[in-house]
Amino acid sequence: MVSLPVVGVLAVQGDFREHLAVLEGQGLHTRAVRRPAELEGLSGLVLPGGESTTIDKLTRIFGLREPLLQLLGSGVPVYGSCAGMIMLADRVVDTAPGQQTLGGLDVTVRRNAFGRQVDSFEVDLDFTGIEGGPVHAVFIRAPWVEKVGAGVEVLARTPEGHAVAVRQGNLLATSFHPEITGDHRVHSLFAAMVRTHVHSSGVSGPV
Ligand code: GLN
């Protein structure tokens, strides 16, 4: 039997529907993940934007934390956007009391770094590894990356110089929300990471 690679989107809170739609547009099979069993056999995972404190609480309540940590440890590509970037960060400045992240990405992220909801903004960014001109980026009460470890590449910065897109091996994170702009090149980069991972780990079938 041919097993078709599937990319999951954590669907406990936030704008997971938009990510599911964009990933399907990239020709990937998708699955909304709300239960531990739905993490089984995934070839990639997206942690969407939303509210990281709520996503953290709900993943623990739904018993998703341990299996998510296992999936992250297995080396499959994971993309975190905004609150998802916070969930991936090893260190966070300005957390809520008791807030935990999954970690994996050797960065320090400052939560709500650009200010409050009213300070949300849009800007065009040069993005290393993405061809075809600047990426239009929408920031909604977004974090920025304050420090990166040796294995982390900064892919994009704001005009002021704040790091807002990073990659460390199979982990990709952006402070902004490419799922709502109509420019799907960040998802296309992630889809390429998934396809490379699937081919190198020998999963058969069309991706
Ligand atoms: N400020 C939110 C948090 O701390 C992130 C906002 C977003 O994902 N758009 O999780």
Short mmCIF file of C-alpha atoms in Angstrom, two decimals, residues 18-91:
data_model
loop_
_atom_site.label_atom_id
_atom_site.label_comp_id
_atom_site.label_asym_id
_atom_site.label_seq_id
_atom_site.Cartn_x
_atom_site.Cartn_y
_atom_site.Cartn_z
CA GLU A 18 -6.13 29.38 6.68
CA HIS A 19 -2.98 27.23 6.93
CA LEU A 20 -4.90 24.09 5.95
CA ALA A 21 -6.25 25.86 2.85
CA VAL A 22 -2.85 27.23 1.79
CA LEU A 23 -1.10 23.86 2.33
CA GLU A 24 -3.76 22.12 0.23
CA GLY A 25 -3.10 24.74 -2.45
CA GLN A 26 0.53 23.54 -2.37
CA GLY A 27 -0.67 20.04 -3.29
CA LEU A 28 -0.14 18.62 0.19
CA HIS A 29 -2.50 16.33 2.07
CA THR A 30 -3.49 17.92 5.35
CA ARG A 31 -4.99 17.03 8.71
CA ALA A 32 -6.32 19.27 11.49
CA VAL A 33 -4.76 18.02 14.73
CA ARG A 34 -6.77 18.13 17.96
CA ARG A 35 -6.05 14.67 19.39
CA PRO A 36 -2.78 12.80 20.02
CA ALA A 37 -3.67 10.06 17.50
CA GLU A 38 -3.93 12.71 14.77
CA LEU A 39 -0.18 13.37 15.12
CA GLU A 40 0.66 9.83 14.08
CA GLY A 41 2.41 9.39 10.76
CA LEU A 42 2.67 13.08 9.90
CA SER A 43 5.38 14.21 7.48
CA GLY A 44 5.22 17.82 8.65
CA LEU A 45 3.41 20.07 11.09
CA VAL A 46 2.32 23.71 11.22
CA LEU A 47 1.86 25.56 14.50
CA PRO A 48 -0.42 28.47 13.58
CA GLY A 49 -0.77 31.99 14.90
CA GLY A 50 -3.26 32.71 17.63
CA GLU A 51 -2.52 33.12 21.30
CA SER A 52 0.47 31.14 22.53
CA THR A 53 -0.74 31.07 26.16
CA THR A 54 -4.03 29.48 25.04
CA ILE A 55 -2.34 27.10 22.60
CA ASP A 56 0.04 26.03 25.37
CA LYS A 57 -2.81 25.41 27.85
CA LEU A 58 -5.00 23.54 25.36
CA THR A 59 -2.19 21.31 24.10
CA ARG A 60 -1.56 20.27 27.70
CA ILE A 61 -5.27 19.76 28.47
CA PHE A 62 -5.76 17.67 25.30
CA GLY A 63 -2.72 15.49 26.05
CA LEU A 64 -0.91 16.80 22.97
CA ARG A 65 2.21 18.15 24.63
CA GLU A 66 4.17 14.87 24.93
CA PRO A 67 3.33 13.58 21.43
CA LEU A 68 4.14 17.02 19.99
CA LEU A 69 7.54 16.91 21.70
CA GLN A 70 8.09 13.44 20.25
CA LEU A 71 7.17 14.60 16.75
CA LEU A 72 9.52 17.59 17.08
CA GLY A 73 12.28 15.26 18.26
CA SER A 74 11.76 12.99 15.25
CA GLY A 75 13.09 15.66 12.89
CA VAL A 76 10.01 16.16 10.66
CA PRO A 77 9.70 19.69 9.26
CA VAL A 78 7.74 22.03 11.52
CA TYR A 79 6.69 25.58 10.65
CA GLY A 80 5.56 28.01 13.36
CA SER A 81 3.92 31.32 12.55
CA CYS A 82 3.62 34.08 15.18
CA ALA A 83 2.22 32.26 18.27
CA GLY A 84 3.59 29.13 16.56
CA MET A 85 7.06 30.73 16.52
CA ILE A 86 6.69 31.32 20.27
CA MET A 87 5.70 27.66 20.77
CA LEU A 88 8.87 26.56 18.95
CA ALA A 89 11.25 28.88 20.81
CA ASP A 90 13.61 27.49 23.45
CA ARG A 91 13.45 30.79 25.32
#
